Short mmCIF file of C-alpha atoms in Angstrom, two decimals:
data_model
loop_
_atom_site.label_atom_id
_atom_site.label_comp_id
_atom_site.label_asym_id
_atom_site.label_seq_id
_atom_site.Cartn_x
_atom_site.Cartn_y
_atom_site.Cartn_z
CA MET A 6 43.64 -35.64 -6.23
CA THR A 7 41.42 -33.01 -5.90
CA THR A 8 42.04 -29.04 -5.21
CA THR A 9 39.78 -27.37 -3.78
CA THR A 10 39.84 -23.57 -3.55
CA PRO A 11 38.88 -21.79 -0.62
CA ARG A 12 35.20 -22.34 0.96
CA THR A 13 32.68 -20.05 2.43
CA PRO A 14 30.07 -21.22 5.18
CA ALA A 15 26.81 -22.30 4.31
CA GLN A 16 25.12 -20.46 1.71
CA GLN A 17 23.49 -17.54 2.92
CA PRO A 18 20.07 -16.36 1.35
CA TRP A 19 21.91 -13.13 0.16
CA GLU A 20 25.31 -14.43 -0.98
CA PRO A 21 26.45 -12.85 -4.15
CA ALA A 22 26.34 -15.26 -7.27
CA LEU A 23 27.55 -14.96 -10.99
CA SER A 24 25.07 -16.52 -13.57
CA VAL A 25 26.64 -19.52 -15.77
CA ARG A 26 26.40 -17.17 -18.46
CA GLN A 27 28.06 -14.17 -16.98
CA VAL A 28 31.29 -16.95 -15.97
CA LEU A 29 31.28 -17.95 -19.82
CA GLY A 30 31.48 -14.47 -21.13
CA LEU A 31 34.50 -13.67 -18.45
CA GLU A 32 37.47 -12.73 -21.25
CA ARG A 33 39.45 -15.36 -19.72
CA VAL A 34 37.20 -18.00 -20.11
CA ARG A 35 36.68 -16.91 -23.72
CA ALA A 36 40.38 -17.55 -24.03
CA GLY A 37 39.77 -21.01 -23.66
CA GLN A 38 36.97 -21.64 -26.58
CA PRO A 39 34.13 -22.50 -24.56
CA GLU A 40 31.42 -24.40 -26.22
CA VAL A 41 27.90 -25.13 -24.31
CA VAL A 42 27.01 -28.88 -25.06
CA ALA A 43 24.22 -29.10 -22.66
CA GLY A 44 21.42 -27.43 -20.46
CA ALA A 45 21.93 -24.50 -23.01
CA HIS A 46 18.55 -23.19 -21.37
CA ARG A 47 19.86 -23.19 -17.91
CA LEU A 48 22.51 -20.93 -18.09
CA ASP A 49 20.94 -18.44 -15.81
CA ARG A 50 21.45 -20.66 -13.01
CA PRO A 51 23.75 -19.25 -10.16
CA VAL A 52 27.20 -19.51 -9.30
CA ARG A 53 28.00 -19.06 -5.96
CA TRP A 54 31.74 -20.76 -6.27
CA VAL A 55 34.22 -22.61 -8.52
CA HIS A 56 35.35 -25.75 -7.51
CA VAL A 57 38.41 -27.37 -9.13
CA ALA A 58 37.97 -31.60 -8.94
CA GLU A 59 39.29 -34.73 -9.82
CA ALA A 60 37.24 -36.81 -8.58
CA ALA A 61 34.90 -39.42 -9.37
CA ASP A 62 32.68 -38.59 -6.73
CA VAL A 63 33.11 -35.04 -6.37
CA GLY A 64 29.23 -34.78 -5.48
CA VAL A 65 29.34 -35.26 -1.89
CA MET A 66 31.65 -32.64 -1.73
CA LEU A 67 29.00 -29.72 -2.95
CA SER A 68 26.75 -27.72 -1.25
CA GLY A 69 25.09 -26.35 -4.22
CA GLY A 70 25.72 -23.25 -6.82
CA GLU A 71 29.52 -24.32 -7.16
CA MET A 72 30.87 -24.61 -10.86
CA VAL A 73 32.66 -27.64 -11.24
CA LEU A 74 35.75 -27.52 -13.38
CA THR A 75 37.57 -31.05 -14.26
CA THR A 76 39.82 -32.92 -17.05
CA GLY A 77 37.66 -36.10 -16.33
CA VAL A 78 40.86 -38.00 -16.15
CA LEU A 79 39.52 -40.21 -13.57
CA LEU A 80 36.38 -40.97 -15.57
CA ALA A 81 38.11 -41.86 -19.20
CA GLY A 82 36.91 -45.27 -20.39
CA ASP A 83 33.84 -45.83 -17.85
CA GLU A 84 30.88 -44.98 -19.43
CA ASP A 85 28.98 -45.85 -16.10
CA GLY A 86 31.15 -43.93 -14.06
CA GLN A 87 30.76 -40.72 -16.39
CA GLY A 88 26.71 -41.08 -16.39
CA GLU A 89 26.63 -40.92 -12.61
CA TYR A 90 29.22 -38.40 -12.23
CA ILE A 91 26.76 -36.08 -14.21
CA ARG A 92 24.00 -37.51 -11.83
CA SER A 93 25.70 -36.74 -8.86
CA LEU A 94 26.31 -33.50 -9.76
CA ASP A 95 22.94 -32.69 -10.63
CA ARG A 96 21.64 -34.12 -7.01
CA ALA A 97 24.10 -31.97 -5.70
CA GLU A 98 22.49 -28.85 -7.20
CA ALA A 99 25.44 -27.93 -8.96
CA ALA A 100 25.61 -24.99 -11.20
CA ALA A 101 27.39 -26.47 -14.28
CA VAL A 102 30.44 -28.78 -15.12
CA VAL A 103 33.43 -27.50 -17.30
CA LEU A 104 35.19 -30.18 -19.02
CA GLY A 105 38.83 -29.38 -20.46
CA LEU A 106 39.08 -31.56 -23.30
CA GLY A 107 42.68 -33.17 -23.71
CA ARG A 108 44.49 -36.54 -23.34
CA ALA A 109 41.20 -38.00 -21.18
CA PHE A 110 38.63 -36.54 -23.34
CA PRO A 111 39.80 -34.88 -27.18
CA ALA A 112 36.45 -34.92 -27.77
CA PRO A 113 32.63 -34.44 -25.36
CA PRO A 114 31.92 -37.47 -24.31
CA GLU A 115 28.26 -38.66 -25.59
CA VAL A 116 27.29 -40.29 -22.32
CA MET A 117 28.34 -37.17 -20.35
CA ARG A 118 26.40 -34.87 -22.50
CA SER A 119 23.57 -36.90 -23.20
CA ALA A 120 23.13 -37.52 -19.39
CA ALA A 121 23.68 -33.90 -18.50
CA GLU A 122 20.74 -33.06 -21.30
CA ARG A 123 18.63 -35.11 -19.29
CA CYS A 124 19.70 -33.61 -16.07
CA GLY A 125 19.31 -29.98 -17.25
CA LEU A 126 22.96 -29.64 -16.11
CA PRO A 127 24.73 -27.19 -17.94
CA MET A 128 28.22 -28.78 -19.18
CA VAL A 129 30.31 -26.51 -21.01
CA VAL A 130 33.82 -27.91 -22.62
CA LEU A 131 36.88 -26.05 -23.01
CA HIS A 132 38.49 -26.67 -26.70
CA ARG A 133 41.79 -25.18 -25.94
CA PRO A 134 44.16 -25.63 -23.18
CA PHE A 135 43.06 -23.09 -19.57
CA PRO A 136 44.66 -23.10 -16.46
CA PHE A 137 41.75 -23.52 -14.05
CA ALA A 138 43.59 -21.36 -11.37
CA GLU A 139 43.01 -18.17 -13.51
CA LEU A 140 39.40 -18.79 -13.81
CA THR A 141 38.65 -19.89 -10.34
CA GLU A 142 40.81 -16.31 -8.99
CA GLU A 143 38.96 -14.35 -11.45
CA VAL A 144 35.26 -15.63 -10.55
CA GLN A 145 36.14 -15.50 -6.65
CA SER A 146 37.56 -12.14 -6.44
CA ARG A 147 34.46 -11.11 -8.61
CA LEU A 148 32.06 -12.74 -5.73
CA LEU A 149 34.03 -11.11 -3.19
CA ARG A 150 34.35 -7.74 -4.99
CA ARG A 151 30.17 -8.21 -5.04
CA LYS A 152 29.83 -9.70 -1.42
CA PHE A 153 31.93 -6.49 0.25
CA ALA A 154 29.79 -3.75 -2.09
CA ALA A 155 26.52 -5.67 -0.79
CA VAL A 156 26.99 -5.44 2.76
CA SER A 157 28.58 -1.83 2.30
CA LEU A 158 25.07 -0.78 1.15
CA SER A 159 23.57 -3.00 3.71
CA GLU A 160 25.23 -1.02 6.88
CA ALA A 161 24.66 2.00 4.71
CA VAL A 162 20.95 1.76 4.48
CA ARG A 163 20.65 0.34 7.92
CA THR A 164 22.12 3.67 9.65
CA GLU A 165 20.02 5.34 7.26
CA LEU A 166 16.75 3.95 8.42
CA THR A 167 17.54 3.72 11.85
CA GLY A 168 18.74 7.41 11.75
CA LEU A 169 14.81 8.01 10.42
CA ILE A 170 13.04 6.09 13.14
CA THR A 171 15.15 7.40 15.74
CA ALA A 172 14.13 11.02 14.40
CA GLY A 173 10.29 9.83 14.49
CA ALA A 174 10.50 9.78 10.86
CA PRO A 175 7.03 8.05 9.20
CA VAL A 176 6.65 5.02 7.43
CA GLN A 177 6.15 6.02 3.96
CA ARG A 178 9.60 8.67 4.49
CA LEU A 179 11.64 4.91 5.04
CA LEU A 180 9.65 3.05 2.41
CA ASP A 181 10.62 6.48 -0.26
CA GLU A 182 14.30 6.32 1.16
CA VAL A 183 14.27 2.17 0.57
CA ALA A 184 13.10 3.34 -3.39
CA ARG A 185 15.85 5.46 -4.23
CA HIS A 186 18.06 3.12 -2.83
CA ALA A 187 16.60 0.35 -4.89
CA GLY A 188 15.55 2.49 -7.96
CA CYS A 189 12.54 0.62 -8.55
CA PRO A 190 9.11 0.53 -7.15
CA VAL A 191 8.49 -1.03 -3.46
CA VAL A 192 5.25 -2.35 -2.39
CA VAL A 193 4.32 -3.50 0.95
CA THR A 194 1.64 -6.11 1.43
CA ASN A 195 -0.37 -7.90 3.90
CA LEU A 196 -0.38 -11.50 3.64
CA ALA A 197 -3.25 -12.04 1.04
CA HIS A 198 -1.26 -9.95 -1.24
CA ARG A 199 -3.43 -6.61 -0.35
CA VAL A 200 -1.28 -3.73 -0.94
CA LEU A 201 -0.38 -1.82 2.03
CA ALA A 202 1.45 1.07 0.77
CA THR A 203 4.03 1.73 -1.72
CA ALA A 204 6.82 4.07 -2.45
CA GLY A 205 8.66 4.92 -6.09
CA GLU A 206 8.14 7.22 -8.90
CA ARG A 207 4.58 7.39 -9.90
CA ALA A 208 4.59 5.73 -13.19
CA ALA A 209 6.22 3.13 -12.46
CA VAL A 210 4.19 1.88 -9.15
CA ASP A 211 1.01 2.15 -11.02
CA ASP A 212 2.63 -0.24 -13.62
CA VAL A 213 3.22 -2.86 -11.22
CA LEU A 214 -0.29 -2.10 -9.56
CA ARG A 215 -1.86 -2.61 -13.07
CA ASP A 216 -1.32 -6.55 -13.13
CA TRP A 217 -0.45 -6.86 -9.37
CA GLU A 218 -2.37 -10.25 -8.24
CA ARG A 219 -0.16 -11.88 -11.42
CA ILE A 220 2.50 -10.27 -10.48
CA ALA A 221 2.52 -10.96 -6.94
CA ARG A 222 2.18 -14.30 -7.24
CA GLN A 223 5.00 -14.93 -9.76
CA ALA A 224 7.27 -13.13 -7.20
CA GLY A 225 5.78 -15.06 -4.39
CA ALA A 226 6.99 -17.96 -6.31
CA GLY A 227 10.40 -16.86 -7.49
CA SER A 228 9.75 -16.71 -10.94
CA ALA A 229 9.84 -13.00 -11.28
CA ASP A 230 13.19 -11.59 -12.79
CA GLY A 231 14.09 -8.63 -10.23
CA TRP A 232 11.77 -9.24 -7.67
CA VAL A 233 13.03 -9.32 -4.12
CA ARG A 234 10.80 -10.26 -1.05
CA ALA A 235 11.34 -10.08 2.04
CA GLU A 236 8.76 -11.24 4.95
CA LEU A 237 7.91 -8.47 7.71
CA THR A 238 7.68 -10.63 10.95
CA CYS A 239 6.97 -9.27 14.36
CA ARG A 240 7.12 -11.45 17.81
CA GLY A 241 7.27 -14.40 15.87
CA GLU A 242 4.16 -13.67 13.64
CA GLY A 243 4.03 -12.89 10.02
CA TRP A 244 1.59 -10.04 9.14
CA GLY A 245 3.20 -8.61 5.56
CA ARG A 246 6.07 -8.61 2.74
CA LEU A 247 7.80 -5.67 1.44
CA VAL A 248 8.73 -6.55 -2.47
CA LEU A 249 11.21 -4.69 -4.74
CA CYS A 250 9.82 -4.90 -7.89
CA GLY A 251 12.15 -5.23 -10.82
CA TYR A 252 15.36 -4.84 -9.25
CA ARG A 253 18.08 -4.39 -11.68
CA GLY A 254 21.13 -4.56 -9.64
CA GLU A 255 23.13 -7.22 -8.20
CA ARG A 256 20.51 -9.90 -6.64
CA ALA A 257 23.08 -10.10 -3.05
CA ALA A 258 22.92 -6.54 -2.97
CA GLY A 259 18.74 -6.48 -4.13
CA ARG A 260 18.36 -8.99 -0.97
CA LEU A 261 20.15 -7.29 1.65
CA LEU A 262 18.77 -4.19 1.27
CA ALA A 263 15.04 -5.47 1.17
CA ASP A 264 16.00 -7.47 4.19
CA ARG A 265 17.13 -3.93 5.74
CA ALA A 266 14.21 -2.42 4.66
CA ALA A 267 12.25 -5.25 6.55
CA GLU A 268 14.11 -4.79 9.47
CA ALA A 269 13.66 -1.24 9.88
CA LEU A 270 9.42 -1.13 9.21
CA VAL A 271 9.27 -4.06 11.55
CA LEU A 272 11.14 -1.92 14.27
CA HIS A 273 9.25 0.72 13.35
CA ARG A 274 6.08 -1.07 14.16
CA MET A 275 7.68 -2.57 17.38
CA LEU A 276 8.57 1.42 18.95
CA ALA A 277 5.20 2.67 17.61
CA GLY A 278 3.04 -0.12 19.00
CA ASP A 279 4.91 -0.10 22.59
CA GLY A 280 4.51 3.75 22.42
CA THR A 281 8.28 4.52 22.50
CA GLN A 282 8.93 5.95 19.33
CA PRO A 283 11.14 9.25 19.85
CA GLY A 284 10.49 12.41 18.18
CA VAL A 285 7.07 11.27 17.77
CA PRO A 286 4.24 13.31 19.95
CA ALA A 287 1.72 11.42 22.15
CA GLY A 288 -1.72 11.14 20.08
CA SER A 289 -0.23 11.60 16.71
CA ARG A 290 1.87 8.01 16.45
CA GLU A 291 1.10 6.03 13.80
CA SER A 292 -1.04 2.94 14.31
CA TRP A 293 0.34 0.40 12.46
CA ASP A 294 -2.44 -1.89 12.25
CA SER A 295 -4.09 0.43 10.42
CA TRP A 296 -1.87 0.11 6.99
CA GLU A 297 -4.80 -1.25 5.44
CA GLU A 298 -6.96 2.60 6.35
CA GLN A 299 -3.59 4.20 5.56
CA SER A 300 -4.00 2.90 2.17
CA ALA A 301 -7.26 3.45 1.48
CA ARG A 302 -7.42 7.08 2.86
CA SER A 303 -4.44 7.58 0.09
CA LEU A 304 -6.60 6.37 -2.45
CA LEU A 305 -10.19 7.95 -1.55
CA THR A 306 -8.29 11.42 -0.58
CA ASP A 307 -6.90 11.23 -4.45
CA LEU A 308 -10.20 10.47 -5.69
CA VAL A 309 -11.65 13.21 -3.54
CA SER A 310 -9.21 15.56 -4.69
CA GLY A 311 -9.58 15.35 -8.35
CA ALA A 312 -5.63 15.56 -8.40
CA VAL A 313 -5.10 12.20 -10.07
CA PRO A 314 -7.17 10.85 -13.15
CA ALA A 315 -9.91 8.29 -11.71
CA ARG A 316 -8.59 5.93 -14.62
CA GLN A 317 -5.15 6.29 -13.08
CA LEU A 318 -6.28 5.49 -9.60
CA LEU A 319 -7.86 1.99 -10.96
CA PRO A 320 -4.76 -0.03 -10.42
CA ARG A 321 -4.15 1.21 -6.93
CA ALA A 322 -8.21 0.69 -5.95
CA ARG A 323 -7.47 -3.00 -7.71
CA ALA A 324 -4.40 -3.69 -5.68
CA ALA A 325 -6.03 -2.42 -2.15
CA GLY A 326 -8.59 -5.33 -2.87
CA LEU A 327 -11.81 -3.19 -3.73
CA PRO A 328 -13.36 -5.20 -6.75
CA VAL A 329 -13.87 -3.03 -9.90
CA ASN A 330 -14.81 -5.02 -12.61
CA ARG A 331 -18.60 -4.96 -13.35
CA ARG A 332 -19.09 -3.47 -10.42
CA VAL A 333 -21.30 -0.76 -9.05
CA PHE A 334 -20.09 1.99 -6.49
CA VAL A 335 -21.49 3.74 -3.51
CA PRO A 336 -19.98 6.99 -2.70
CA LEU A 337 -20.49 7.75 0.95
CA VAL A 338 -18.85 10.43 3.74
CA VAL A 339 -20.09 9.50 7.64
CA ARG A 340 -19.71 12.17 10.19
CA GLU A 341 -18.09 9.87 12.63
CA ARG A 342 -15.88 10.67 15.92
CA GLU A 343 -14.31 6.95 15.71
CA PRO A 344 -12.96 6.83 12.19
CA ALA A 345 -12.15 3.05 12.59
CA ARG A 346 -15.71 2.06 13.29
CA PRO A 347 -17.34 2.53 9.67
CA ALA A 348 -14.40 0.16 8.37
CA ARG A 349 -15.62 -2.44 11.11
CA VAL A 350 -19.57 -2.04 10.55
CA LEU A 351 -18.57 -2.89 6.92
CA ARG A 352 -16.35 -5.91 8.11
CA ARG A 353 -19.53 -7.42 9.75
CA LEU A 354 -21.95 -6.38 7.12
CA GLY A 355 -19.64 -8.51 4.47
CA LEU A 356 -19.78 -5.56 2.49
CA PRO A 357 -16.62 -5.04 -0.37
CA GLY A 358 -15.39 -1.73 0.08
CA LEU A 359 -12.85 0.63 1.31
CA ALA A 360 -13.06 3.10 4.22
CA ALA A 361 -11.01 5.86 5.86
CA ARG A 362 -10.67 9.30 7.38
CA LEU A 363 -10.57 12.29 5.21
CA ALA A 364 -11.04 15.10 8.44
CA ASP A 365 -11.22 15.03 12.14
CA ASP A 366 -14.75 13.61 11.90
CA HIS A 367 -15.15 12.96 8.62
CA VAL A 368 -15.10 9.35 7.13
CA ALA A 369 -15.48 8.76 3.07
CA VAL A 370 -16.86 5.31 2.50
CA LEU A 371 -16.74 3.57 -0.86
CA LEU A 372 -19.03 0.25 -1.37
CA SER A 373 -18.25 -1.69 -4.39
CA LEU A 374 -21.58 -3.56 -5.26
CA ALA A 375 -22.48 -6.31 -7.64
CA PRO A 376 -25.36 -4.73 -10.72
CA ASP A 377 -28.03 -7.07 -9.28
CA GLN A 378 -27.40 -6.03 -5.27
CA ASP A 379 -29.66 -3.48 -4.05
CA ALA A 380 -27.64 -0.30 -3.69
CA ARG A 381 -30.34 1.73 -1.68
CA ALA A 382 -31.25 -0.70 0.38
CA LEU A 383 -27.59 -2.03 1.86
CA THR A 384 -26.76 1.64 1.82
CA ALA A 385 -29.75 1.97 4.19
CA HIS A 386 -28.78 -1.37 6.44
CA PHE A 387 -25.16 -0.16 6.60
CA ALA A 388 -26.20 3.33 8.19
CA THR A 389 -28.80 1.56 10.69
CA ARG A 390 -25.52 -0.74 11.83
CA LEU A 391 -23.75 2.10 12.10
CA ARG A 392 -25.84 4.10 14.55
CA ALA A 393 -26.53 1.07 16.59
CA GLU A 394 -23.26 1.04 17.81
CA PRO A 395 -22.38 2.23 21.38
CA ASP A 396 -22.64 6.31 21.57
CA ASN A 397 -23.35 6.81 17.96
CA SER A 398 -27.20 7.14 17.61
CA HIS A 399 -26.39 10.80 15.77
CA ALA A 400 -23.75 9.75 13.09
CA VAL A 401 -24.93 11.36 10.11
CA VAL A 402 -24.71 8.77 6.57
CA ALA A 403 -24.65 11.02 3.69
CA ALA A 404 -24.44 9.67 0.37
CA ALA A 405 -24.37 10.34 -3.42
CA ASP A 406 -26.30 8.25 -6.04
CA ALA A 407 -24.59 4.89 -6.95
CA ARG A 408 -22.41 5.07 -10.12
CA ALA A 409 -21.92 2.49 -12.58
CA ASP A 410 -18.62 4.09 -14.08
CA TRP A 411 -15.66 4.22 -11.98
CA THR A 412 -14.55 7.58 -13.49
CA ASP A 413 -18.05 9.23 -11.75
CA VAL A 414 -16.71 8.08 -8.46
CA PRO A 415 -14.76 11.25 -7.70
CA ALA A 416 -18.01 13.43 -8.49
CA GLY A 417 -19.89 11.22 -6.04
CA LEU A 418 -17.54 11.46 -3.21
CA ARG A 419 -17.46 15.43 -3.33
CA GLU A 420 -21.19 15.31 -3.30
CA ALA A 421 -21.33 13.26 -0.69
CA GLN A 422 -18.85 15.46 1.86
CA HIS A 423 -21.14 18.48 0.21
CA VAL A 424 -24.20 16.92 1.95
CA ALA A 425 -22.54 16.00 4.90
CA ASP A 426 -20.83 19.24 5.36
CA ALA A 427 -24.44 20.99 4.85
CA VAL A 428 -25.42 19.01 7.85
CA ALA A 429 -22.44 19.37 9.80
CA ASP A 430 -24.17 22.37 12.15
CA SER A 431 -27.47 21.26 12.63
CA PRO A 432 -28.16 18.28 15.29
CA ALA A 433 -29.99 15.23 13.51
CA ALA A 434 -32.49 15.73 15.68
CA ALA A 435 -33.29 18.89 14.90
CA LEU A 436 -33.48 18.20 11.50
CA ASP A 437 -35.22 15.04 11.61
CA LEU A 438 -32.84 13.92 8.90
CA PRO A 439 -33.64 9.68 7.23
CA PRO A 440 -31.15 7.00 7.82
CA VAL A 441 -29.19 8.00 4.76
CA VAL A 442 -28.95 12.03 3.62
CA ARG A 443 -29.06 12.94 0.07
CA LEU A 444 -28.51 15.86 -2.11
CA ARG A 445 -32.32 16.39 -2.02
CA ASP A 446 -32.85 16.37 1.47
CA ILE A 447 -30.34 19.32 2.45
CA HIS A 448 -32.36 21.84 0.11
CA LEU A 449 -31.66 25.41 0.93
CA ARG A 450 -28.84 24.44 3.53
CA GLY A 451 -27.13 22.95 0.51
CA LEU A 452 -27.42 25.57 -1.99
CA VAL A 453 -26.34 28.36 0.86
CA ARG A 454 -23.40 26.02 1.53
CA LEU A 455 -21.93 26.36 -2.27
CA LEU A 456 -22.56 29.97 -1.71
CA ARG A 457 -21.01 30.57 1.64
CA ASP A 458 -17.51 32.50 0.16
CA ASP A 459 -19.88 34.81 -1.87
CA PRO A 460 -18.52 38.30 -0.56
CA HIS A 461 -22.59 39.48 -1.34
CA VAL A 462 -23.52 36.45 0.77
CA GLN A 463 -21.35 36.96 3.30
CA SER A 464 -22.10 40.72 3.56
CA PHE A 465 -26.17 39.53 3.90
CA ALA A 466 -25.25 37.71 6.79
CA GLU A 467 -23.34 39.79 8.72
CA ARG A 468 -26.04 42.35 8.35
CA GLU A 469 -28.89 40.15 9.09
CA LEU A 470 -27.08 38.87 12.26
CA ASP A 471 -25.29 42.14 13.49
CA GLY A 472 -27.50 42.52 16.48
CA LEU A 473 -26.93 38.69 17.86
CA LEU A 474 -23.11 38.77 16.78
CA ARG A 475 -22.13 41.97 18.61
CA GLY A 476 -24.80 41.67 21.17
CA PRO A 477 -23.31 40.07 24.87
CA ASP A 478 -25.84 37.31 24.83
CA GLN A 479 -24.54 34.84 22.66
CA ASP A 480 -26.45 31.99 24.05
CA LEU A 481 -29.51 33.57 21.95
CA LEU A 482 -27.96 32.46 18.65
CA PRO A 483 -28.57 28.55 19.53
CA VAL A 484 -32.00 29.17 20.51
CA LEU A 485 -32.42 31.12 16.98
CA ARG A 486 -31.21 28.34 15.04
CA THR A 487 -33.01 25.52 16.76
CA TYR A 488 -36.33 27.44 16.20
CA LEU A 489 -35.88 27.90 12.44
CA ALA A 490 -34.55 24.31 11.83
CA THR A 491 -37.62 23.11 13.52
CA GLY A 492 -39.70 25.11 11.25
CA ARG A 493 -40.35 27.76 13.95
CA ASN A 494 -41.70 25.01 16.53
CA LYS A 495 -42.18 26.65 19.70
CA SER A 496 -42.70 23.39 21.91
CA ARG A 497 -39.84 21.25 20.19
CA THR A 498 -37.79 24.51 20.35
CA ALA A 499 -38.07 24.40 24.24
CA GLN A 500 -37.93 20.73 24.32
CA LEU A 501 -34.33 20.44 22.76
CA HIS A 502 -33.41 23.65 25.06
CA HIS A 503 -34.70 22.38 28.49
CA VAL A 504 -36.48 25.76 29.29
CA SER A 505 -40.08 26.33 29.97
CA ARG A 506 -42.23 28.00 27.04
CA PRO A 507 -42.54 31.17 28.81
CA ALA A 508 -38.78 31.22 29.01
CA LEU A 509 -38.28 30.38 25.30
CA TYR A 510 -40.98 33.59 24.50
CA ARG A 511 -38.81 36.03 26.22
CA ARG A 512 -35.88 35.01 24.42
CA LEU A 513 -37.66 34.99 20.97
CA GLU A 514 -38.81 38.42 21.98
CA ALA A 515 -34.95 39.50 22.81
CA ILE A 516 -34.16 38.21 19.54
CA GLN A 517 -36.55 39.78 17.69
CA GLY A 518 -35.66 42.98 19.39
CA ARG A 519 -31.83 42.82 18.18
CA LEU A 520 -32.52 41.76 14.92
CA GLY A 521 -35.27 44.08 14.35
CA VAL A 522 -37.43 41.48 12.55
CA ASP A 523 -40.94 39.74 13.22
CA LEU A 524 -40.50 35.73 13.36
CA ASP A 525 -43.80 35.43 12.46
CA ASP A 526 -43.79 37.03 9.55
CA SER A 527 -42.90 33.96 6.90
CA GLU A 528 -40.53 36.68 4.65
CA GLN A 529 -38.23 38.10 7.54
CA ALA A 530 -38.09 34.48 9.17
CA ALA A 531 -36.68 33.36 5.79
CA SER A 532 -34.19 35.91 5.46
CA VAL A 533 -32.78 35.23 8.86
CA HIS A 534 -32.73 31.51 7.86
CA ILE A 535 -30.75 31.99 5.05
CA ALA A 536 -28.50 34.57 6.70
CA LEU A 537 -28.22 32.16 9.67
CA LEU A 538 -27.32 29.45 7.22
CA ALA A 539 -24.92 31.26 5.68
CA HIS A 540 -23.30 32.26 9.13
CA ASP A 541 -22.84 28.49 9.88
CA ALA A 542 -21.62 27.48 6.41
CA GLN A 543 -18.84 30.18 6.84
CA GLN A 544 -18.00 29.13 10.31
CA GLY A 545 -17.55 25.86 9.08
#
C-alpha cells in the first residue's frame, strides 16, 4: 500500500526547501526520538517534499529531493530487497529515508544502514511510534509558507524595479535596490568573471572583491554557501552574471530575487540599446555595452579624487581585471573627444590597463606592466597609435613617471591630469609638444596653472591684459597667444593664423598699443605671457 501526499509540478530552480537537518529539528519530529544512523555528513541536503511510501519500488515514483517515510513492512526478512531499496532511493536522488522502528524492524537493519552509508544517503530511524501524517503536514505547510513568501517578495521586487526602469533610473539605482532587499553585496560580472558593477555596503563589497577569483569559481560551481547566481541573457546570448554574495535568507527567496534582478537588468539593457527607455534624455542614455568602461571609470575617479585610500581600492582593481601583483603602473591622461578610443587602442596593442572618461574630453588611462617591460617605450607606442586614429592627430597624451607602488598611483594620475590641463588651451602644433607630455615639458605653464586661484595672480592677469580684455577686437587675444607660444616667431604666427606678415605686424602693433607694452622687450613680453597663461588657466 502506498499513501502519497499532494505533489507539486516538476521542481523549479527556485522551489523552496528545508534541509534534512532542519526537518529533524522540528518539535514534532523530535518527539519520535530520531537517530541518524547513516549519511550524517549529508544532513544539509534540501528536502523538497515528504513522501510516505510502503512500496519496495518507491524509487520509480520520485523526482528528487523527497524525504521518504516508511515502516519497511514489505522489506522485513529480505536483505537483498533492503539493499536495493536504499540504492533505488539514491538513484532517484531522494533527500533522506526515515524508518519508523516497530514490528518490521525493532532495531536499525544493518543491511539498509550499510547501503545508505555507502551511498551517502541520510538514513534516520524513529525510536518511538510517530504518526507520519503529522510530519507531512508540518513540512508541507512550512514549504508552502516559504513558497508564498518567496513569490510575494518576487512580485514586490519586480514591481519596484520595473517602476525604476520606466522612471529612467540608472543601472546603479537598480542594483542598490536589489542589494537593499538582499541584505548582502550584489556583483555583476561578464562571462570571464570580471566585475562590471557592485552594490551594497562598501566594506562588505570590498571583502567580497578581495578574493574574487576564488569566490567566483566556487559560486559558479555551486559550492559557496549563500551565493545565488542568475545568468544575464539578451536575445538568446549570454553576456554576464548577477551574484548575490552571501545571501542569508531562504534559498527560494534568494533564487527569485536574483531572477527578478536579472530580468530587470536585461530589460534595462534592451530599452537602452533600442533607444526607447522613457525619462532619459537623448544623448545621456547609458550604454550597456560600456559596463566595463563604467566600472573602470568608478575606480579611476576614486583613485584621482583620493576620497578612498588607494589600498582599499586594490580589491576593486583586481576584480576589474587589472594585474596588480608585482607590476609597474603608468598613469596617463588623454585629451580625447571620443572616450572609447584609448580603451580600443589598449586592446589592439594587447596592453593590460584600464581607460575611462574623467571629464568631457579627458580620459584617464592606467597601464599595468611587468617590471622588465620598457614603460616609456610602451607609453610612446600607445600615444603614437592613438594619434594614428582617424581625425586624432592632435590628441594630447600626458603621463606621470611609472609607479612601482600601488599607493603612489593616485598622485601619478593627478600629476598626469595637471599636465593635460596645463596644455589644454594651447594647440599641440603651436607648442611643438612631444608624443607624451610630462611635467618637465610644461615648464612655466604648469606652475602658473597651480597658482591660478591665487587672488594676487588673478589681479596681475587682469591688470596686464586689461587693454585687450575690455577692447572690442577680441580676435587679437588668440594672435597674442600664438605669438608668445611660438617664442615670438612672426612667420609661424602668420602661417597659423593664415594672414600675411604685414597684416600680422598691424595686429601686433594694435596689441602693443592696447597693452602699453613693447613685445620686443624680453621682460615685458615675459610679463604679458605669464598674465596670458594665468588668464587661460583661470578660464579653463
